[in-house]
Amino acid sequence: MTKNSSRAILGIILFFQLLFGVMYAVRTPHWQAPDEPAHFNYVRVLAETATFPILQQGDYDQAYLEKIKAAKFPPELAIDSIRYEAHQPPLYYVVALPMYLVARALNLDVVLALRLFNVVLAVFLSLLAFHIFRFVFPSNPLLRLVGVGIIATLPMHIAMSAAINNDTLAEVVVAVILWLSIVRLNGKMNRTRFFVLGGIVYGIALLTKTTIYASAALLILGELGYQQISYARQEASAARPAAVKPRRAALLSTGKTLLPLFAISLALSIFWFARNAAVYGIGDLLGWQRHDAVVAGQPTTAQWIAANGLRNTLIDLFAISFKSFWAQFGWMGVLVNDRIYVFLFILSAAATLGALFLLARLWRERNSFPGETRWTWLLLSALLVLVIAADAYYNLKFFQPQGRYLFYALIPIAAWWSGGLNELLNARYARLVFALLYIVMLALDYISLAWFIVPQLAR
């Protein structure tokens, strides 16, 4: 595959992602996405008062929320009191504010304007993924495009990125952190640039969403990987022992890079934590304790187990997570046809099985791969494990089995699945099979919107 043909196919993928994103943003009724009214009210309060909202009792009313959802958000039922996202870090809402103000000044649909902003962010995420996949699949341009195609056609991801929320920006920030870490461990970025850019981007992460704070591990692994690779090559050189960098020195070098990196991050974000200390108390810098106190009435996992039993709870956890990863729209109330879920399960199982074969081959042939390749896959896997662990930890308290929480790891999922499917396919037919799968996924994107979302959410 030539560079020009690869760029052309990438352009086609991004075009259709943008097209479907706009279609979902336009055709999905207002507020018919998880937490959309609460995120919108954050922007609205910021626009009207020029101050950040404070989460307080009354911002989450379970009974009213169920009533307004059941009525499909009629105009006579206001959404103004739905403000339970007020504890969120401020960056998304500050960045989205100009779109709100311009749309309001021009008498345009402010909800649509904010949705379209997220659609553009999602396309940028796919572009970032392509550049990451250049390191993951350095000799296979086809798999780079397959990985982007997975991200760009996932129906639930299109739906969520066509709604008002801070998740899409958070995914972009995580992707930038992952890219920086991979570029650094591949020796394509010097120390100063890495700790400056890494510090700025992680500072942005601290101001975007608390669920991505663990992405600091990627920066640590990226720098450690670079130092370990450098050490291994010096150790193998003929200049031993004088030119050898001891392992302890490699760890010290890692620390010397990361210390200013995280200092920059803290300097950029300290104002927000100071503000939270003043508003919520010194022991609640993230606003989580206030959030837990406000959202009383949200079902807990303990209550779910008591009502349904542990076995049924685990089954529900898997089934709902799977469906809501692929296609469970609105406020989790719009399901697609069962035959579609069966197809998606078979596809997911095949891709996961192939990923296990790929993992086994990478391990078996690990000594034949350069250190950069091994560390790149380690970074991808680390992000996937962190996101799954965070989802599991949250569900220990509240029963919220939503597959969309895994979207922060969409890039590693796409990498493992594209590589996994390639392991199962004959090289002669791989391009044809991947092209057909892409067309099928585009059809599923249209079917999900036209046959399920629009009819079921219409008032």
CSV table of C-alpha atoms in Angstrom, one decimal:
chain,number,residue,atom,x,y,z
A,1,MET,CA,0.0,0.0,0.0
A,2,THR,CA,1.5,3.3,-1.1
A,3,LYS,CA,1.6,6.4,1.2
A,4,ASN,CA,-0.9,8.2,-1.1
A,5,SER,CA,-3.4,5.4,-1.1
A,6,SER,CA,-3.1,5.1,2.7
A,7,ARG,CA,-3.8,8.8,3.1
A,8,ALA,CA,-6.8,8.6,0.7
A,9,ILE,CA,-8.3,5.7,2.6
A,10,LEU,CA,-7.7,7.5,5.9
A,11,GLY,CA,-9.5,10.6,4.5
A,12,ILE,CA,-12.5,8.4,3.5
A,13,ILE,CA,-12.7,6.9,7.0
A,14,LEU,CA,-12.5,10.3,8.6
A,15,PHE,CA,-15.1,11.7,6.2
A,16,PHE,CA,-17.6,9.1,7.0
A,17,GLN,CA,-16.9,9.4,10.7
A,18,LEU,CA,-17.6,13.1,10.5
A,19,LEU,CA,-20.7,12.5,8.4
A,20,PHE,CA,-22.2,10.0,10.8
A,21,GLY,CA,-21.2,12.1,13.7
A,22,VAL,CA,-23.2,15.1,12.3
A,23,MET,CA,-26.1,12.8,11.5
A,24,TYR,CA,-26.3,11.5,15.1
A,25,ALA,CA,-25.9,15.0,16.5
A,26,VAL,CA,-28.7,16.4,14.4
A,27,ARG,CA,-31.2,13.5,14.6
A,28,THR,CA,-30.8,12.5,18.2
A,29,PRO,CA,-33.4,14.5,20.3
A,30,HIS,CA,-32.1,16.9,22.8
A,31,TRP,CA,-30.9,15.5,26.2
A,32,GLN,CA,-31.2,11.9,24.9
A,33,ALA,CA,-27.7,10.9,25.9
A,34,PRO,CA,-26.4,9.9,29.3
A,35,ASP,CA,-25.8,13.0,31.5
A,36,GLU,CA,-26.2,15.4,28.7
A,37,PRO,CA,-28.4,17.9,30.6
A,38,ALA,CA,-26.0,18.0,33.5
A,39,HIS,CA,-23.0,18.7,31.2
A,40,PHE,CA,-25.0,21.4,29.3
A,41,ASN,CA,-26.0,23.1,32.6
A,42,TYR,CA,-22.3,23.4,33.6
A,43,VAL,CA,-21.6,25.3,30.3
A,44,ARG,CA,-24.8,27.4,30.8
A,45,VAL,CA,-23.9,28.4,34.3
A,46,LEU,CA,-20.4,29.3,33.2
A,47,ALA,CA,-21.8,31.4,30.4
A,48,GLU,CA,-24.4,33.2,32.6
A,49,THR,CA,-22.5,33.8,35.8
A,50,ALA,CA,-18.8,33.6,34.7
A,51,THR,CA,-18.2,31.4,37.6
A,52,PHE,CA,-17.8,27.6,38.0
A,53,PRO,CA,-20.8,25.8,39.4
A,54,ILE,CA,-20.7,24.2,42.9
A,55,LEU,CA,-22.2,20.8,43.4
A,56,GLN,CA,-24.8,20.9,46.2
A,57,GLN,CA,-27.8,19.0,47.5
A,58,GLY,CA,-30.7,19.0,45.1
A,59,ASP,CA,-28.5,18.8,42.0
A,60,TYR,CA,-29.4,15.1,41.6
A,61,ASP,CA,-33.0,14.1,42.0
A,62,GLN,CA,-33.4,10.5,41.1
A,63,ALA,CA,-37.2,10.6,41.0
A,64,TYR,CA,-37.4,13.7,38.8
A,65,LEU,CA,-34.7,12.3,36.5
A,66,GLU,CA,-36.6,9.1,36.0
A,67,LYS,CA,-39.8,11.1,35.4
A,68,ILE,CA,-38.3,13.3,32.8
A,69,LYS,CA,-36.5,10.4,31.0
A,70,ALA,CA,-39.7,8.4,30.9
A,71,ALA,CA,-41.5,11.4,29.4
A,72,LYS,CA,-38.7,11.8,26.8
A,73,PHE,CA,-37.7,15.3,28.0
A,74,PRO,CA,-40.8,17.3,27.0
A,75,PRO,CA,-40.4,21.1,26.9
A,76,GLU,CA,-42.7,21.6,29.9
A,77,LEU,CA,-40.3,19.7,32.2
A,78,ALA,CA,-37.2,21.8,32.7
A,79,ILE,CA,-33.7,20.4,32.8
A,80,ASP,CA,-32.3,23.3,34.9
A,81,SER,CA,-32.2,21.4,38.1
A,82,ILE,CA,-30.1,18.6,36.6
A,83,ARG,CA,-26.6,19.7,37.7
A,84,TYR,CA,-24.9,16.7,39.2
A,85,GLU,CA,-21.8,17.1,37.0
A,86,ALA,CA,-20.9,20.4,38.7
A,87,HIS,CA,-17.9,18.8,40.5
A,88,GLN,CA,-16.1,18.0,37.2
A,89,PRO,CA,-12.8,19.7,36.3
A,90,PRO,CA,-13.4,22.8,34.2
A,91,LEU,CA,-11.4,22.5,31.0
A,92,TYR,CA,-14.0,21.0,28.6
A,93,TYR,CA,-16.6,23.5,29.7
A,94,VAL,CA,-14.2,26.5,29.3
A,95,VAL,CA,-13.2,25.3,25.8
A,96,ALA,CA,-16.8,24.7,24.8
A,97,LEU,CA,-18.0,28.1,26.2
A,98,PRO,CA,-17.1,30.0,23.0
A,99,MET,CA,-19.3,27.7,20.9
A,100,TYR,CA,-22.2,28.2,23.3
A,101,LEU,CA,-21.8,32.0,23.3
A,102,VAL,CA,-21.5,32.3,19.5
A,103,ALA,CA,-24.4,30.0,18.9
A,104,ARG,CA,-26.6,31.9,21.4
A,105,ALA,CA,-25.6,35.2,19.9
A,106,LEU,CA,-26.5,34.0,16.4
A,107,ASN,CA,-29.8,32.4,17.6
A,108,LEU,CA,-28.6,29.0,16.6
A,109,ASP,CA,-29.2,25.7,18.4
A,110,VAL,CA,-26.7,25.8,21.2
A,111,VAL,CA,-27.2,22.1,22.0
A,112,LEU,CA,-26.3,21.2,18.4
A,113,ALA,CA,-23.3,23.6,18.4
A,114,LEU,CA,-21.9,21.9,21.5
A,115,ARG,CA,-22.6,18.4,20.0
A,116,LEU,CA,-20.8,19.3,16.8
A,117,PHE,CA,-17.8,20.4,18.8
A,118,ASN,CA,-17.5,17.0,20.2
A,119,VAL,CA,-17.9,15.4,16.8
A,120,VAL,CA,-14.8,17.3,15.6
A,121,LEU,CA,-12.9,16.2,18.7
A,122,ALA,CA,-13.8,12.5,17.8
A,123,VAL,CA,-12.4,12.9,14.3
A,124,PHE,CA,-9.3,14.4,15.8
A,125,LEU,CA,-9.1,11.4,18.1
A,126,SER,CA,-9.1,9.0,15.1
A,127,LEU,CA,-6.3,11.1,13.4
A,128,LEU,CA,-4.3,10.8,16.6
A,129,ALA,CA,-4.9,7.0,16.7
A,130,PHE,CA,-3.6,6.7,13.1
A,131,HIS,CA,-0.3,8.4,14.2
A,132,ILE,CA,-0.1,6.1,17.2
A,133,PHE,CA,-0.7,3.0,15.0
A,134,ARG,CA,2.3,4.0,12.8
A,135,PHE,CA,4.5,3.0,15.8
A,136,VAL,CA,2.3,-0.1,16.6
A,137,PHE,CA,2.3,-1.4,13.1
A,138,PRO,CA,5.4,0.1,11.5
A,139,SER,CA,5.5,-2.3,8.6
A,140,ASN,CA,1.7,-2.9,8.0
A,141,PRO,CA,-0.1,0.2,6.8
A,142,LEU,CA,-3.3,-1.8,6.4
A,143,LEU,CA,-3.6,-2.5,10.1
A,144,ARG,CA,-3.2,1.2,10.9
A,145,LEU,CA,-6.3,1.9,8.8
A,146,VAL,CA,-8.2,-1.1,10.3
A,147,GLY,CA,-7.5,0.3,13.8
A,148,VAL,CA,-8.8,3.7,12.8
A,149,GLY,CA,-11.8,2.1,11.1
A,150,ILE,CA,-12.8,0.3,14.3
A,151,ILE,CA,-12.7,3.6,16.3
A,152,ALA,CA,-14.5,5.6,13.6
A,153,THR,CA,-17.4,3.2,13.1
A,154,LEU,CA,-18.2,2.0,16.6
A,155,PRO,CA,-21.9,3.0,16.9
A,156,MET,CA,-21.9,3.8,20.6
A,157,HIS,CA,-18.8,5.9,20.3
A,158,ILE,CA,-20.3,7.9,17.4
A,159,ALA,CA,-23.4,8.4,19.6
A,160,MET,CA,-21.5,9.5,22.7
A,161,SER,CA,-19.2,11.8,20.7
A,162,ALA,CA,-22.3,13.4,19.1
A,163,ALA,CA,-23.5,14.4,22.6
A,164,ILE,CA,-22.6,17.0,25.1
A,165,ASN,CA,-20.0,15.6,27.6
A,166,ASN,CA,-16.4,15.9,28.6
A,167,ASP,CA,-15.6,12.3,27.7
A,168,THR,CA,-14.5,12.9,24.1
A,169,LEU,CA,-12.0,15.6,25.2
A,170,ALA,CA,-10.7,13.3,27.9
A,171,GLU,CA,-10.2,10.6,25.3
A,172,VAL,CA,-8.2,13.0,23.1
A,173,VAL,CA,-6.1,14.0,26.1
A,174,VAL,CA,-5.3,10.4,26.9
A,175,ALA,CA,-4.5,9.7,23.3
A,176,VAL,CA,-2.0,12.7,23.2
A,177,ILE,CA,-0.4,11.3,26.4
A,178,LEU,CA,-0.1,7.9,24.9
A,179,TRP,CA,1.4,9.4,21.7
A,180,LEU,CA,3.9,11.4,23.6
A,181,SER,CA,4.9,8.4,25.7
A,182,ILE,CA,5.4,6.2,22.6
A,183,VAL,CA,7.3,8.9,20.7
A,184,ARG,CA,9.6,9.3,23.7
A,185,LEU,CA,10.3,5.6,24.2
A,186,ASN,CA,11.1,5.3,20.4
A,187,GLY,CA,13.7,8.0,20.9
A,188,LYS,CA,11.9,10.5,18.6
A,189,MET,CA,11.7,13.2,21.3
A,190,ASN,CA,14.5,14.7,23.5
A,191,ARG,CA,14.2,14.9,27.3
A,192,THR,CA,13.5,18.6,27.5
A,193,ARG,CA,10.7,18.5,25.0
A,194,PHE,CA,9.2,15.4,26.6
A,195,PHE,CA,9.0,16.8,30.1
A,196,VAL,CA,7.7,20.2,28.9
A,197,LEU,CA,5.1,18.8,26.6
A,198,GLY,CA,4.3,15.9,28.9
A,199,GLY,CA,3.9,18.3,31.8
A,200,ILE,CA,1.6,20.6,29.9
A,201,VAL,CA,-0.6,17.7,28.5
A,202,TYR,CA,-0.8,16.0,31.9
A,203,GLY,CA,-1.7,19.3,33.5
A,204,ILE,CA,-4.5,19.5,30.9
A,205,ALA,CA,-5.6,16.0,31.9
A,206,LEU,CA,-5.8,17.1,35.6
A,207,LEU,CA,-8.2,19.9,34.5
A,208,THR,CA,-10.3,17.6,32.2
A,209,LYS,CA,-11.6,14.6,34.0
A,210,THR,CA,-10.6,12.7,37.2
A,211,THR,CA,-11.0,9.3,35.6
A,212,ILE,CA,-7.9,10.0,33.3
A,213,TYR,CA,-5.6,10.9,36.2
A,214,ALA,CA,-4.1,7.4,36.0
A,215,SER,CA,-2.7,8.2,32.6
A,216,ALA,CA,0.3,9.4,34.4
A,217,ALA,CA,1.4,5.8,34.4
A,218,LEU,CA,1.8,6.1,30.6
A,219,LEU,CA,4.3,8.9,30.9
A,220,ILE,CA,6.2,7.0,33.6
A,221,LEU,CA,6.4,3.9,31.4
A,222,GLY,CA,7.3,5.8,28.3
A,223,GLU,CA,10.3,7.4,30.0
A,224,LEU,CA,11.3,4.2,31.8
A,225,GLY,CA,11.1,2.3,28.5
A,226,TYR,CA,13.3,4.8,26.8
A,227,GLN,CA,15.9,4.6,29.6
A,228,GLN,CA,15.8,0.8,29.7
A,229,ILE,CA,16.2,0.5,25.9
A,230,SER,CA,19.2,2.9,26.0
A,231,TYR,CA,20.7,0.9,28.9
A,232,ALA,CA,20.3,-2.4,27.1
A,233,ARG,CA,21.9,-1.1,24.0
A,234,GLN,CA,24.8,0.3,25.9
A,235,GLU,CA,25.2,-2.9,27.7
A,236,ALA,CA,25.3,-4.8,24.4
A,237,SER,CA,27.9,-2.4,22.9
A,238,ALA,CA,31.5,-3.1,22.6
A,239,ALA,CA,32.3,-0.2,24.8
A,240,ARG,CA,31.6,-2.0,28.0
A,241,PRO,CA,32.0,-1.3,30.9
A,242,ALA,CA,32.8,2.4,30.5
A,243,ALA,CA,29.8,3.3,28.4
A,244,VAL,CA,27.3,1.2,30.3
A,245,LYS,CA,24.5,3.1,32.1
A,246,PRO,CA,23.7,1.0,35.2
A,247,ARG,CA,20.0,0.2,35.8
A,248,ARG,CA,20.0,2.4,38.9
A,249,ALA,CA,21.2,5.3,36.8
A,250,ALA,CA,18.5,4.5,34.3
A,251,LEU,CA,15.9,4.8,37.1
A,252,LEU,CA,17.5,8.0,38.3
A,253,SER,CA,17.4,9.5,34.8
A,254,THR,CA,13.7,8.6,34.6
A,255,GLY,CA,13.1,10.4,37.9
A,256,LYS,CA,15.0,13.4,36.7
A,257,THR,CA,12.8,13.7,33.7
A,258,LEU,CA,9.5,13.0,35.5
A,259,LEU,CA,10.1,15.4,38.4
A,260,PRO,CA,9.9,18.6,36.3
A,261,LEU,CA,7.2,17.0,34.2
A,262,PHE,CA,4.8,16.5,37.1
A,263,ALA,CA,5.9,19.9,38.6
A,264,ILE,CA,4.7,21.6,35.4
A,265,SER,CA,1.4,19.6,35.6
A,266,LEU,CA,0.8,20.6,39.2
A,267,ALA,CA,1.7,24.3,38.5
A,268,LEU,CA,-0.9,24.4,35.7
A,269,SER,CA,-3.7,22.7,37.7
A,270,ILE,CA,-3.0,23.7,41.4
A,271,PHE,CA,-5.6,26.6,41.2
A,272,TRP,CA,-8.4,24.1,40.6
A,273,PHE,CA,-7.5,21.9,43.6
A,274,ALA,CA,-7.1,25.0,45.8
A,275,ARG,CA,-10.6,26.1,44.6
A,276,ASN,CA,-12.0,22.7,45.5
A,277,ALA,CA,-10.4,22.8,48.9
A,278,ALA,CA,-12.1,26.1,49.6
A,279,VAL,CA,-15.5,24.9,48.3
A,280,TYR,CA,-15.7,21.3,49.3
A,281,GLY,CA,-13.0,21.1,52.0
A,282,ILE,CA,-9.3,20.2,52.2
A,283,GLY,CA,-10.2,16.5,52.4
A,284,ASP,CA,-12.2,16.6,49.2
A,285,LEU,CA,-9.9,18.0,46.5
A,286,LEU,CA,-11.7,16.1,43.7
A,287,GLY,CA,-15.2,16.7,44.9
A,288,TRP,CA,-15.9,13.0,45.1
A,289,GLN,CA,-17.2,13.0,48.6
A,290,ARG,CA,-19.6,15.8,47.8
A,291,HIS,CA,-20.7,13.9,44.7
A,292,ASP,CA,-21.4,10.7,46.6
A,293,ALA,CA,-23.4,12.6,49.2
A,294,VAL,CA,-25.5,14.4,46.4
A,295,VAL,CA,-26.3,11.4,44.2
A,296,ALA,CA,-28.2,9.5,46.9
A,297,GLY,CA,-30.7,7.2,45.3
A,298,GLN,CA,-28.3,6.0,42.6
A,299,PRO,CA,-28.4,2.2,42.7
A,300,THR,CA,-25.4,0.7,44.5
A,301,THR,CA,-23.8,-2.6,43.6
A,302,ALA,CA,-24.5,-4.0,47.1
A,303,GLN,CA,-28.2,-3.2,46.6
A,304,TRP,CA,-28.2,-4.9,43.2
A,305,ILE,CA,-26.5,-8.0,44.6
A,306,ALA,CA,-29.0,-8.2,47.5
A,307,ALA,CA,-31.9,-8.0,45.0
A,308,ASN,CA,-30.6,-10.2,42.2
A,309,GLY,CA,-27.8,-12.4,43.7
A,310,LEU,CA,-24.1,-12.4,42.9
A,311,ARG,CA,-24.4,-14.7,39.9
A,312,ASN,CA,-27.1,-12.7,38.2
A,313,THR,CA,-25.3,-9.5,39.0
A,314,LEU,CA,-22.1,-10.7,37.3
A,315,ILE,CA,-24.1,-11.8,34.3
A,316,ASP,CA,-25.9,-8.4,34.1
A,317,LEU,CA,-22.5,-6.7,34.5
A,318,PHE,CA,-21.1,-8.4,31.5
A,319,ALA,CA,-24.2,-8.3,29.3
A,320,ILE,CA,-25.0,-4.6,29.9
A,321,SER,CA,-21.3,-3.6,29.5
A,322,PHE,CA,-21.1,-5.5,26.2
A,323,LYS,CA,-24.2,-4.1,24.7
A,324,SER,CA,-23.5,-0.5,25.9
A,325,PHE,CA,-20.0,-0.7,24.5
A,326,TRP,CA,-21.4,-1.4,21.0
A,327,ALA,CA,-24.9,-0.1,20.8
A,328,GLN,CA,-27.2,0.8,23.7
A,329,PHE,CA,-28.4,4.3,23.1
A,330,GLY,CA,-30.3,7.1,24.9
A,331,TRP,CA,-30.2,6.7,28.6
A,332,MET,CA,-29.4,3.0,28.1
A,333,GLY,CA,-33.0,2.4,27.1
A,334,VAL,CA,-32.6,2.0,23.3
A,335,LEU,CA,-31.5,-1.5,22.3
A,336,VAL,CA,-30.9,-2.8,18.8
A,337,ASN,CA,-32.0,-6.2,17.5
A,338,ASP,CA,-30.8,-9.3,19.3
A,339,ARG,CA,-29.3,-10.7,16.0
A,340,ILE,CA,-27.1,-7.6,15.8
A,341,TYR,CA,-25.8,-8.3,19.3
A,342,VAL,CA,-25.1,-11.9,18.3
A,343,PHE,CA,-23.1,-10.7,15.3
A,344,LEU,CA,-21.2,-8.2,17.4
A,345,PHE,CA,-20.5,-10.9,20.0
A,346,ILE,CA,-19.1,-13.3,17.4
A,347,LEU,CA,-17.0,-10.5,15.9
A,348,SER,CA,-15.7,-9.4,19.4
A,349,ALA,CA,-14.9,-13.0,20.4
A,350,ALA,CA,-13.0,-13.6,17.1
A,351,ALA,CA,-11.0,-10.4,17.5
A,352,THR,CA,-10.3,-11.2,21.1
A,353,LEU,CA,-9.2,-14.8,20.3
A,354,GLY,CA,-7.0,-13.4,17.6
A,355,ALA,CA,-5.5,-10.9,20.0
A,356,LEU,CA,-4.6,-13.8,22.4
A,357,PHE,CA,-2.9,-15.5,19.4
A,358,LEU,CA,-1.1,-12.2,18.7
A,359,LEU,CA,0.0,-11.9,22.3
A,360,ALA,CA,1.3,-15.4,22.4
A,361,ARG,CA,3.3,-14.8,19.2
A,362,LEU,CA,4.7,-11.5,20.5
A,363,TRP,CA,5.8,-13.3,23.7
A,364,ARG,CA,7.2,-16.3,21.9
A,365,GLU,CA,9.2,-14.2,19.4
A,366,ARG,CA,9.9,-11.3,21.9
A,367,ASN,CA,13.7,-11.5,21.4
A,368,SER,CA,13.3,-11.0,17.6
A,369,PHE,CA,11.4,-7.7,18.1
A,370,PRO,CA,13.2,-4.4,19.0
A,371,GLY,CA,12.8,-3.1,22.5
A,372,GLU,CA,10.6,-0.2,21.2
A,373,THR,CA,8.0,-2.7,19.8
A,374,ARG,CA,7.8,-4.6,23.1
A,375,TRP,CA,7.4,-1.4,25.1
A,376,THR,CA,4.9,0.0,22.7
A,377,TRP,CA,2.6,-3.0,23.2
A,378,LEU,CA,3.3,-2.8,26.9
A,379,LEU,CA,2.0,0.8,27.0
A,380,LEU,CA,-1.1,-0.1,25.1
A,381,SER,CA,-1.8,-3.0,27.4
A,382,ALA,CA,-1.1,-0.8,30.5
A,383,LEU,CA,-3.7,1.7,29.3
A,384,LEU,CA,-6.2,-1.1,28.7
A,385,VAL,CA,-5.7,-2.6,32.1
A,386,LEU,CA,-5.9,0.8,33.9
A,387,VAL,CA,-9.2,1.6,32.2
A,388,ILE,CA,-10.7,-1.8,32.9
A,389,ALA,CA,-9.5,-1.6,36.6
A,390,ALA,CA,-11.1,1.9,37.0
A,391,ASP,CA,-14.4,0.7,35.6
A,392,ALA,CA,-14.4,-2.4,37.9
A,393,TYR,CA,-13.5,-0.2,40.9
A,394,TYR,CA,-16.3,2.2,40.2
A,395,ASN,CA,-18.8,-0.7,39.9
A,396,LEU,CA,-17.8,-1.9,43.3
A,397,LYS,CA,-19.7,1.1,44.7
A,398,PHE,CA,-22.3,2.0,42.1
A,399,PHE,CA,-23.9,-0.4,39.7
A,400,GLN,CA,-23.0,1.3,36.5
A,401,PRO,CA,-22.0,-1.3,33.9
A,402,GLN,CA,-21.6,1.0,30.9
A,403,GLY,CA,-19.3,-0.1,28.2
A,404,ARG,CA,-18.7,3.5,27.2
A,405,TYR,CA,-16.4,3.8,30.2
A,406,LEU,CA,-13.9,1.7,28.3
A,407,PHE,CA,-13.7,4.2,25.5
A,408,TYR,CA,-10.6,5.8,27.1
A,409,ALA,CA,-8.9,2.6,26.1
A,410,LEU,CA,-10.4,2.5,22.6
A,411,ILE,CA,-7.0,2.9,20.9
A,412,PRO,CA,-5.4,-0.1,22.6
A,413,ILE,CA,-8.6,-2.1,22.0
A,414,ALA,CA,-8.6,-1.2,18.3
A,415,ALA,CA,-4.9,-2.1,18.1
A,416,TRP,CA,-5.3,-5.5,19.7
A,417,TRP,CA,-8.5,-6.3,17.8
A,418,SER,CA,-7.1,-5.2,14.4
A,419,GLY,CA,-3.9,-7.2,15.0
A,420,GLY,CA,-6.0,-10.1,16.3
A,421,LEU,CA,-8.3,-10.3,13.3
A,422,ASN,CA,-5.2,-10.2,11.1
A,423,GLU,CA,-3.8,-13.2,13.0
A,424,LEU,CA,-6.9,-15.2,12.0
A,425,LEU,CA,-7.0,-14.2,8.4
A,426,ASN,CA,-5.2,-15.5,5.3
A,427,ALA,CA,-3.0,-12.6,4.1
A,428,ARG,CA,-4.5,-13.1,0.6
A,429,TYR,CA,-8.0,-12.2,1.7
A,430,ALA,CA,-7.3,-9.8,4.6
A,431,ARG,CA,-7.9,-6.6,2.6
A,432,LEU,CA,-11.2,-7.9,1.2
A,433,VAL,CA,-12.4,-9.0,4.6
A,434,PHE,CA,-11.5,-5.8,6.3
A,435,ALA,CA,-13.1,-3.7,3.5
A,436,LEU,CA,-16.3,-5.8,3.9
A,437,LEU,CA,-16.3,-5.4,7.7
A,438,TYR,CA,-15.9,-1.6,7.3
A,439,ILE,CA,-18.9,-1.5,5.0
A,440,VAL,CA,-20.9,-3.6,7.4
A,441,MET,CA,-20.1,-1.3,10.3
A,442,LEU,CA,-21.1,1.7,8.3
A,443,ALA,CA,-24.4,0.0,7.6
A,444,LEU,CA,-24.8,-0.7,11.3
A,445,ASP,CA,-24.1,3.0,12.1
A,446,TYR,CA,-27.0,4.0,9.8
A,447,ILE,CA,-29.3,1.2,11.0
A,448,SER,CA,-28.7,2.1,14.6
A,449,LEU,CA,-29.7,5.7,14.0
A,450,ALA,CA,-32.5,5.3,11.5
A,451,TRP,CA,-34.1,2.1,12.8
A,452,PHE,CA,-33.6,2.4,16.5
A,453,ILE,CA,-32.5,5.7,17.9
A,454,VAL,CA,-34.8,8.1,16.0
A,455,PRO,CA,-38.0,5.9,16.2
A,456,GLN,CA,-37.6,5.0,19.9
A,457,LEU,CA,-36.6,8.4,21.2
A,458,ALA,CA,-39.2,10.4,19.2
A,459,ARG,CA,-41.9,12.0,21.4
